[in-house]
Amino acid sequence: MAFEIERLLISRVVNAERIIICWLGFSALFGLTGPYFVKSDRITTGLLLVYGTLCSGLFGVSSHLREQKEKVYQSLNEADMKALKQELQGEAVYHSIATSINSKRKVAAFVNQLPVTERLRWIEEWGLHGLVELPEPPREFRTAPLPQEIPIPAIADIDEESVQQVVNPGVMQVLGAIAEDFPQYIRLDSKWVDELCDAASNHNMSARSNHHFYLAGGTQSGKSTLAGVLINKIAAKSQGAATVIGNDPKDGVTRWLCKFSRKFDGMEAIPDWIKFATREVDDRKQAIANQSGNCDRIPELFLVQDEVDSVFGGGKGFPGKVDKKTAEALQALWNYIIKFTAGLKCHGVFMGQSPLCGATGFSRPDLKNVCFIAMGQTASYILDNPKDFINVKDEILQVFQQTCELLDKASVRYALVVPTRSNPFVAIIPTFDIGSMEQKQDVGDAYMEIKQWLKSLERLPSDRELADTWKKLTGLELNEQGLSELKRILEI
């Protein structure tokens, strides 16, 4: 290696000095303690003390010099390792470039067997300029000068990732092979969304799971879209019109696929959102208590919170918008929802960019009750820092990491899904037909719900009670004419 000779020379000097230092230390000890153990006259005692003092001084100086040489030796050793690392990196880069060029040539050999009409598309898509054979143009066209206004296209750079996708051959084929070996951990179908929602909407409460959802992902990763799909699919199986209440701190910028019964837009509305959500949970508890703890015919309730990490801000809130006290109240609300409301047919749906508990306010024990869905690059982050999010063997963790790396390179939308009562898995996010996804409430069901409510009330309701109940069931405000029509239909 580059510094091997210098390091060996200094190593020998260091070893020699170690022997000398040991001898000086022993001599100093003998000279300074000898007079106490050996009978000697005054002159001999003085000589021994002088000898011991001299050896002690030399011992200190030699120790200091040896320490400096040890540092030089260590720095030379580190320099050798650094030089070796650079050499290996250089070899790796060389082999990578050589492999990339060879791979591109293999692709070009394959493209040369295609019809000429297909070759141009491959040349542009994979940057195979100069490697794919094309028929020569007619002589008169070949000798004609190019128009000055048309620029000559530059030779494309080698796109190693694109080439590898073709040579591998194909991302989906590789994924298919992984999924065959680990079918319970790699999901390429779109049924996993329905399975999560079926478990969350099972009318047998003891068989339910995935009551609550936390979706983590960056901007435009599809968190709100997937949240809307989950809400719609669960609400479609609700025993009665589902109630969806939420807070969107971005003032309605998000395109939601679910119909909110009540929505609080903006960070300034968060205190009202906390009070309203708390009251809804209390009303739900009372309604179930009126049925002796039976949840039959009780509709689903969704409490939706977007931008969890922003509004909580690690417990400090959002400067100028959400104060520390409000952030702590949000934390208390969220943890209460996911810990104590699953048996009330209540679903907490939370979204944020950071999955870290310190940034979101969720405690790790509480997250065990949440179906955790990490989208795209956030999934890769979780796999690099698994902590308490996933509990799988190391070999499965490696399978997850390799699969996510493959999907990242292919720009495929995917998620790491950690359900509450089954294996975690990496899943492809399907393309949803969002045009027909808007949640629709059946007014006929609302009439049936109100009639049942009237029977349980055993008295005539006030106009205010009737209007509030209708709004709770349908999300619609009743004016005086609408209230009169409703009373006519109900024969009140």
Coordinates of C-alpha atoms in Angstrom, one line a residue, residues 49-488:
L49 CA 18.1 8.4 44.2
V50 CA 19.8 10.4 41.5
Y51 CA 19.8 7.4 39.2
G52 CA 16.1 6.8 39.9
T53 CA 15.2 10.5 39.3
L54 CA 17.1 10.6 36.0
C55 CA 15.4 7.4 34.8
S56 CA 12.1 8.7 35.9
G57 CA 12.6 11.9 33.8
L58 CA 13.8 9.9 30.8
F59 CA 10.7 7.7 31.2
G60 CA 8.4 10.7 31.0
V61 CA 10.1 12.2 28.0
S62 CA 10.2 8.8 26.2
S63 CA 6.5 8.2 26.9
H64 CA 5.6 11.6 25.4
L65 CA 7.8 10.9 22.3
R66 CA 6.3 7.4 21.9
E67 CA 2.8 8.8 22.1
Q68 CA 3.6 11.2 19.2
K69 CA 5.0 8.3 17.1
E70 CA 1.9 6.2 18.0
K71 CA -0.3 9.0 16.5
V72 CA 1.9 9.1 13.4
Y73 CA 1.7 5.4 13.1
Q74 CA -2.1 5.4 13.5
S75 CA -2.5 8.2 10.9
L76 CA -0.3 6.3 8.4
N77 CA -2.5 3.2 9.0
E78 CA -5.6 5.3 8.4
A79 CA -4.1 6.8 5.2
D80 CA -3.3 3.3 4.0
M81 CA -6.9 2.2 4.5
K82 CA -8.2 5.4 2.8
A83 CA -5.9 4.7 -0.2
L84 CA -7.1 1.1 -0.3
K85 CA -10.7 2.3 -0.2
Q86 CA -10.1 4.8 -3.0
E87 CA -8.4 2.1 -5.1
L88 CA -11.4 -0.3 -4.5
Q89 CA -13.9 2.4 -5.3
G90 CA -12.0 3.2 -8.5
E91 CA -12.1 -0.5 -9.5
A92 CA -15.9 -0.6 -8.6
V93 CA -16.6 2.5 -10.8
Y94 CA -14.6 0.9 -13.7
H95 CA -16.4 -2.4 -13.4
S96 CA -19.8 -0.5 -13.1
I97 CA -19.1 1.5 -16.3
A98 CA -17.8 -1.5 -18.1
T99 CA -20.9 -3.5 -17.0
S100 CA -23.2 -0.7 -18.0
I101 CA -21.6 -0.4 -21.5
N102 CA -21.8 -4.2 -22.0
S103 CA -25.4 -4.2 -20.8
K104 CA -26.2 -1.5 -23.3
R105 CA -24.5 -3.4 -26.1
K106 CA -26.6 -6.5 -25.2
V107 CA -29.8 -4.4 -25.4
A108 CA -28.6 -3.0 -28.8
A109 CA -28.0 -6.6 -30.1
F110 CA -31.5 -7.4 -29.1
V111 CA -32.9 -4.2 -30.7
N112 CA -31.0 -5.0 -34.0
Q113 CA -33.2 -8.0 -34.4
L114 CA -36.4 -5.9 -34.3
P115 CA -38.1 -4.4 -37.3
V116 CA -36.5 -1.1 -38.4
T117 CA -39.7 0.8 -37.5
E118 CA -39.3 -0.4 -33.9
R119 CA -35.6 0.4 -33.6
L120 CA -36.0 4.2 -33.6
R121 CA -38.3 4.1 -30.6
W122 CA -35.8 2.0 -28.7
I123 CA -32.9 4.3 -29.7
E124 CA -34.7 7.3 -28.2
E125 CA -36.1 5.6 -25.2
W126 CA -32.9 3.8 -24.1
G127 CA -30.2 6.1 -25.5
L128 CA -28.8 3.5 -28.0
H129 CA -27.4 6.1 -30.5
G130 CA -24.5 4.6 -32.5
L131 CA -25.2 1.0 -31.2
V132 CA -28.3 0.1 -33.2
E133 CA -28.0 -0.5 -36.9
L134 CA -30.2 1.6 -39.2
P135 CA -30.4 1.4 -43.0
E136 CA -28.5 4.1 -44.8
P137 CA -30.6 6.9 -46.3
P138 CA -30.6 7.4 -50.1
R139 CA -27.4 9.0 -51.5
E140 CA -29.1 12.3 -52.5
F141 CA -30.6 12.7 -49.0
R142 CA -27.3 11.7 -47.4
T143 CA -25.3 14.4 -49.3
A144 CA -27.9 17.1 -48.9
P145 CA -27.0 19.8 -46.3
L146 CA -29.0 19.9 -43.1
P147 CA -31.3 22.9 -42.7
Q148 CA -29.6 25.4 -40.4
E149 CA -32.7 25.9 -38.2
I150 CA -32.8 22.2 -37.2
P151 CA -30.3 21.4 -34.4
I152 CA -28.3 18.2 -34.6
P153 CA -29.4 16.0 -31.6
A154 CA -26.8 15.3 -29.0
I155 CA -25.7 11.8 -28.2
A156 CA -27.6 10.6 -25.2
D157 CA -25.8 9.6 -22.0
I158 CA -25.9 6.1 -20.7
D159 CA -28.9 5.7 -18.4
E160 CA -27.7 2.7 -16.3
E161 CA -31.0 2.3 -14.4
S162 CA -33.0 2.2 -17.6
V163 CA -30.7 -0.3 -19.2
Q164 CA -30.7 -2.5 -16.1
Q165 CA -34.5 -2.6 -16.1
V166 CA -34.4 -4.1 -19.6
V167 CA -31.6 -6.4 -19.0
N168 CA -32.9 -7.8 -15.7
P169 CA -35.3 -8.4 -17.7
G170 CA -38.1 -6.2 -16.4
V171 CA -38.9 -5.0 -12.9
M172 CA -42.3 -6.8 -12.7
Q173 CA -40.7 -10.1 -13.6
V174 CA -38.2 -9.7 -10.8
L175 CA -41.0 -8.6 -8.4
G176 CA -43.1 -11.6 -9.5
A177 CA -40.2 -14.0 -8.6
I178 CA -39.9 -12.4 -5.2
A179 CA -43.6 -12.5 -4.6
E180 CA -43.7 -16.2 -5.5
D181 CA -41.1 -16.9 -2.8
F182 CA -42.7 -14.6 -0.2
P183 CA -46.4 -14.4 -1.1
Q184 CA -47.4 -13.3 2.4
Y185 CA -44.9 -10.4 2.4
I186 CA -45.0 -9.1 -1.2
R187 CA -48.4 -8.1 -2.6
L188 CA -48.7 -7.3 -6.3
D189 CA -52.5 -7.6 -6.5
S190 CA -55.0 -4.8 -5.6
K191 CA -57.0 -7.0 -3.2
W192 CA -55.0 -6.0 -0.1
V193 CA -56.9 -2.7 0.1
D194 CA -60.2 -4.6 0.3
E195 CA -58.8 -7.0 2.8
L196 CA -57.8 -4.2 5.2
C197 CA -61.2 -2.5 4.8
D198 CA -63.1 -5.8 5.2
A199 CA -61.3 -6.4 8.5
A200 CA -62.1 -2.9 9.7
S201 CA -65.8 -3.1 8.8
N202 CA -66.6 -6.6 10.1
H203 CA -70.0 -6.5 11.9
N204 CA -68.6 -9.1 14.3
M205 CA -66.8 -6.6 16.6
S206 CA -64.6 -9.3 18.1
A207 CA -63.3 -10.2 14.7
R208 CA -62.5 -6.7 13.7
S209 CA -58.9 -5.3 13.1
N210 CA -57.3 -2.3 11.5
H211 CA -59.8 0.0 13.2
H212 CA -57.4 3.0 12.8
F213 CA -55.0 4.0 10.0
Y214 CA -51.9 6.1 9.9
L215 CA -50.7 7.0 6.4
A216 CA -47.1 8.4 6.2
G217 CA -45.7 9.8 3.0
G218 CA -44.3 12.8 1.2
T219 CA -46.2 15.4 -0.8
Q220 CA -48.2 14.0 -3.7
S221 CA -47.5 10.4 -2.6
G222 CA -51.2 9.7 -2.6
K223 CA -52.0 9.7 1.2
S224 CA -55.3 11.6 0.9
T225 CA -56.4 9.6 -2.1
L226 CA -55.7 6.3 -0.3
A227 CA -57.4 7.6 2.9
G228 CA -60.5 8.5 0.9
V229 CA -60.6 5.1 -0.7
L230 CA -60.3 3.4 2.8
I231 CA -63.0 5.6 4.2
N232 CA -65.4 4.9 1.2
K233 CA -64.9 1.2 1.3
I234 CA -65.5 0.9 5.0
A235 CA -68.4 3.4 4.9
A236 CA -70.0 1.3 2.2
K237 CA -70.5 -1.5 4.7
S238 CA -71.7 0.7 7.5
Q239 CA -75.0 -0.1 9.2
G240 CA -76.5 3.2 8.4
A241 CA -75.1 6.4 7.0
A242 CA -71.4 6.8 8.1
T243 CA -70.3 10.0 9.8
V244 CA -67.1 11.5 8.5
I245 CA -65.6 14.4 10.5
G246 CA -62.1 15.9 9.9
N247 CA -59.6 18.7 10.0
D248 CA -57.7 19.8 6.9
P249 CA -55.0 22.3 8.0
K250 CA -54.4 23.3 4.4
D251 CA -57.7 25.2 4.1
G252 CA -59.4 22.8 1.7
V253 CA -56.5 22.5 -0.8
T254 CA -56.6 18.7 -0.6
R255 CA -58.9 16.9 -3.0
W256 CA -60.8 14.5 -0.8
L257 CA -62.7 11.5 -2.2
C258 CA -64.9 11.2 0.9
K259 CA -68.0 13.2 1.7
F260 CA -67.5 15.0 5.1
S261 CA -70.4 15.3 7.4
R262 CA -68.5 18.1 9.0
K263 CA -65.1 19.5 8.0
F264 CA -62.9 22.0 9.8
D265 CA -60.6 23.8 7.4
G266 CA -57.5 25.6 8.4
M267 CA -55.3 25.5 11.5
E268 CA -57.3 28.2 13.2
A269 CA -60.3 25.8 13.4
I270 CA -58.3 23.1 15.2
P271 CA -59.7 24.0 18.7
D272 CA -63.3 23.7 17.3
W273 CA -62.4 20.4 15.7
I274 CA -61.1 19.0 19.0
K275 CA -64.3 20.0 20.8
F276 CA -66.6 18.7 18.1
A277 CA -64.7 15.4 17.7
T278 CA -64.8 14.9 21.5
R279 CA -68.5 15.6 21.6
E280 CA -69.1 13.1 18.8
V281 CA -67.2 10.4 20.7
D282 CA -69.2 11.1 23.8
D283 CA -72.5 10.9 21.8
R284 CA -71.4 7.7 20.3
K285 CA -70.6 6.2 23.8
Q286 CA -74.1 7.3 25.0
A287 CA -75.8 5.8 21.9
I288 CA -74.1 2.4 22.5
A289 CA -74.9 2.6 26.3
N290 CA -78.6 3.1 25.4
Q291 CA -78.4 -0.2 23.5
S292 CA -76.9 -1.9 26.6
G293 CA -73.4 -1.9 25.0
N294 CA -74.6 -3.5 21.7
C295 CA -73.1 -1.9 18.6
D296 CA -75.7 -3.4 16.2
R297 CA -77.1 -0.9 13.8
I298 CA -74.6 1.7 14.9
P299 CA -73.1 3.4 11.9
E300 CA -69.3 3.9 11.4
L301 CA -67.7 7.1 12.6
F302 CA -64.5 8.5 11.0
L303 CA -62.3 11.1 12.7
V304 CA -59.8 12.3 10.0
Q305 CA -56.7 14.4 10.7
D306 CA -54.4 15.6 8.0
E307 CA -50.8 17.0 8.4
V308 CA -50.4 15.3 11.8
D309 CA -46.7 16.1 12.2
S310 CA -47.1 19.8 11.1
V311 CA -49.9 20.7 13.5
F312 CA -48.3 18.8 16.4
G313 CA -44.8 20.1 15.6
G314 CA -43.0 17.8 18.1
G315 CA -45.3 19.1 20.9
K316 CA -44.7 22.8 20.1
G317 CA -47.4 23.2 17.5
F318 CA -47.0 25.4 14.4
P319 CA -45.6 28.9 14.9
G320 CA -48.3 31.5 14.7
K321 CA -51.0 29.0 14.0
V322 CA -51.1 26.2 16.6
D323 CA -49.9 26.9 20.1
K324 CA -48.3 24.4 22.5
K325 CA -51.5 23.9 24.5
T326 CA -53.5 23.1 21.4
A327 CA -50.8 20.7 20.2
E328 CA -50.9 18.8 23.5
A329 CA -54.8 18.7 23.3
L330 CA -54.5 17.2 19.8
Q331 CA -52.0 14.6 21.1
A332 CA -54.4 13.7 23.8
L333 CA -57.3 13.4 21.3
W334 CA -55.4 11.2 18.9
N335 CA -54.1 8.8 21.5
Y336 CA -57.5 8.6 23.1
I337 CA -59.1 7.7 19.7
I338 CA -56.7 4.9 18.8
K339 CA -56.6 3.5 22.3
F340 CA -60.3 3.6 23.5
T341 CA -62.7 4.1 20.6
A342 CA -62.2 0.9 18.5
G343 CA -65.2 -0.7 20.2
L344 CA -67.4 2.3 19.4
K345 CA -67.2 1.6 15.6
C346 CA -64.9 4.7 15.5
H347 CA -62.0 5.0 13.0
G348 CA -59.1 7.4 13.4
V349 CA -57.6 8.2 10.0
F350 CA -54.3 10.2 10.3
M351 CA -51.9 11.5 7.7
G352 CA -48.5 13.1 7.9
Q353 CA -45.1 13.2 6.2
S354 CA -43.0 12.1 9.2
P355 CA -43.6 8.7 10.8
L356 CA -41.5 9.5 13.9
C357 CA -43.4 9.4 17.1
G358 CA -41.5 12.4 18.4
A359 CA -42.8 14.5 15.5
T360 CA -46.4 13.2 15.5
G361 CA -47.3 12.8 19.1
F362 CA -48.3 9.2 18.9
S363 CA -46.8 6.9 21.5
R364 CA -45.2 3.7 20.3
P365 CA -47.6 1.5 22.3
D366 CA -50.5 3.3 20.8
L367 CA -49.2 2.8 17.3
K368 CA -49.5 -1.0 17.8
N369 CA -53.3 -0.4 17.5
V370 CA -52.9 1.4 14.1
C371 CA -52.7 0.0 10.6
F372 CA -49.5 1.7 9.5
I373 CA -49.1 2.5 5.8
A374 CA -45.8 4.1 4.7
M375 CA -45.8 5.3 1.1
G376 CA -42.8 5.3 -1.3
Q377 CA -39.6 6.7 0.1
T378 CA -41.0 6.8 3.6
A379 CA -41.2 3.0 3.4
S380 CA -37.5 2.9 2.6
Y381 CA -36.8 5.2 5.6
I382 CA -38.8 2.9 8.0
L383 CA -36.9 -0.2 6.7
D384 CA -33.6 1.6 7.4
N385 CA -34.8 2.5 10.9
P386 CA -37.4 -0.2 11.8
K387 CA -37.4 0.3 15.5
D388 CA -41.0 -0.6 16.7
F389 CA -42.8 -0.2 13.4
I390 CA -42.2 -3.7 12.0
N391 CA -41.4 -7.0 13.7
V392 CA -40.0 -9.5 11.2
K393 CA -36.9 -11.6 10.8
D394 CA -33.7 -10.0 9.4
E395 CA -34.0 -12.0 6.2
I396 CA -37.6 -10.7 5.6
L397 CA -36.4 -7.1 6.4
Q398 CA -33.7 -7.6 3.7
V399 CA -36.4 -8.8 1.2
F400 CA -38.4 -5.6 2.0
Q401 CA -35.4 -3.4 1.5
Q402 CA -34.5 -5.1 -1.9
T403 CA -38.1 -4.9 -3.1
C404 CA -38.5 -1.2 -2.1
E405 CA -35.2 -0.4 -3.8
L406 CA -36.4 -2.1 -7.0
L407 CA -39.7 -0.2 -6.9
D408 CA -38.0 3.1 -6.3
K409 CA -35.8 2.7 -9.3
A410 CA -38.8 1.8 -11.5
S411 CA -40.8 4.7 -10.1
V412 CA -43.7 2.4 -9.1
R413 CA -46.1 3.6 -6.4
Y414 CA -45.9 1.3 -3.4
A415 CA -46.4 1.2 0.3
L416 CA -45.1 -0.7 3.3
V417 CA -48.3 -1.9 5.1
V418 CA -48.3 -3.0 8.8
P419 CA -51.8 -4.3 9.7
T420 CA -52.8 -4.8 13.3
R421 CA -53.4 -8.5 13.2
S422 CA -51.4 -9.9 10.3
N423 CA -48.0 -9.9 8.6
P424 CA -46.5 -6.7 7.3
F425 CA -46.1 -6.6 3.6
V426 CA -44.9 -4.4 0.7
A427 CA -47.7 -3.7 -1.7
I428 CA -48.2 -2.1 -5.1
I429 CA -50.7 0.8 -4.8
P430 CA -53.4 0.2 -7.4
T431 CA -54.8 2.8 -9.7
F432 CA -58.2 3.8 -8.3
D433 CA -61.3 4.9 -10.3
I434 CA -61.6 8.1 -8.4
G435 CA -64.3 9.4 -10.7
S436 CA -66.8 7.0 -9.1
M437 CA -65.3 7.1 -5.7
E438 CA -67.3 10.0 -4.1
Q439 CA -69.1 8.7 -1.0
K440 CA -72.8 8.7 -1.5
Q441 CA -75.3 8.5 1.4
D442 CA -78.6 6.7 0.9
V443 CA -81.3 9.0 2.1
G444 CA -83.7 6.1 2.4
D445 CA -81.3 4.6 5.0
A446 CA -81.4 8.0 6.8
Y447 CA -85.2 7.9 7.0
M448 CA -85.0 4.4 8.5
E449 CA -82.5 5.6 11.0
I450 CA -84.6 8.5 12.1
K451 CA -87.6 6.3 12.5
Q452 CA -85.7 4.0 14.7
W453 CA -84.4 7.0 16.7
L454 CA -88.0 8.3 17.1
K455 CA -89.0 4.9 18.5
S456 CA -86.2 4.9 21.0
L457 CA -86.9 8.6 22.0
E458 CA -90.5 7.7 23.0
R459 CA -91.6 11.4 22.5
L460 CA -91.9 14.0 19.8
P461 CA -88.5 15.6 19.1
S462 CA -88.1 19.4 18.9
D463 CA -87.4 20.9 15.5
R464 CA -83.8 21.5 16.5
E465 CA -83.3 17.9 17.5
L466 CA -84.8 16.7 14.3
A467 CA -82.6 19.0 12.2
D468 CA -79.5 18.0 14.1
T469 CA -80.2 14.3 13.7
W470 CA -80.8 14.7 9.9
K471 CA -77.5 16.6 9.6
K472 CA -75.7 13.9 11.5
L473 CA -77.0 11.2 9.3
T474 CA -76.7 12.9 5.9
G475 CA -74.4 15.9 6.4
L476 CA -77.2 18.2 5.0
E477 CA -78.6 21.3 6.6
L478 CA -82.4 21.6 6.6
N479 CA -84.2 24.9 6.0
E480 CA -87.7 25.5 7.3
Q481 CA -89.3 24.1 4.1
G482 CA -87.1 21.0 4.2
L483 CA -87.9 20.5 7.9
S484 CA -91.6 20.7 7.2
E485 CA -91.2 18.1 4.4
L486 CA -89.3 15.8 6.6
K487 CA -92.0 16.0 9.4
R488 CA -94.6 15.3 6.7

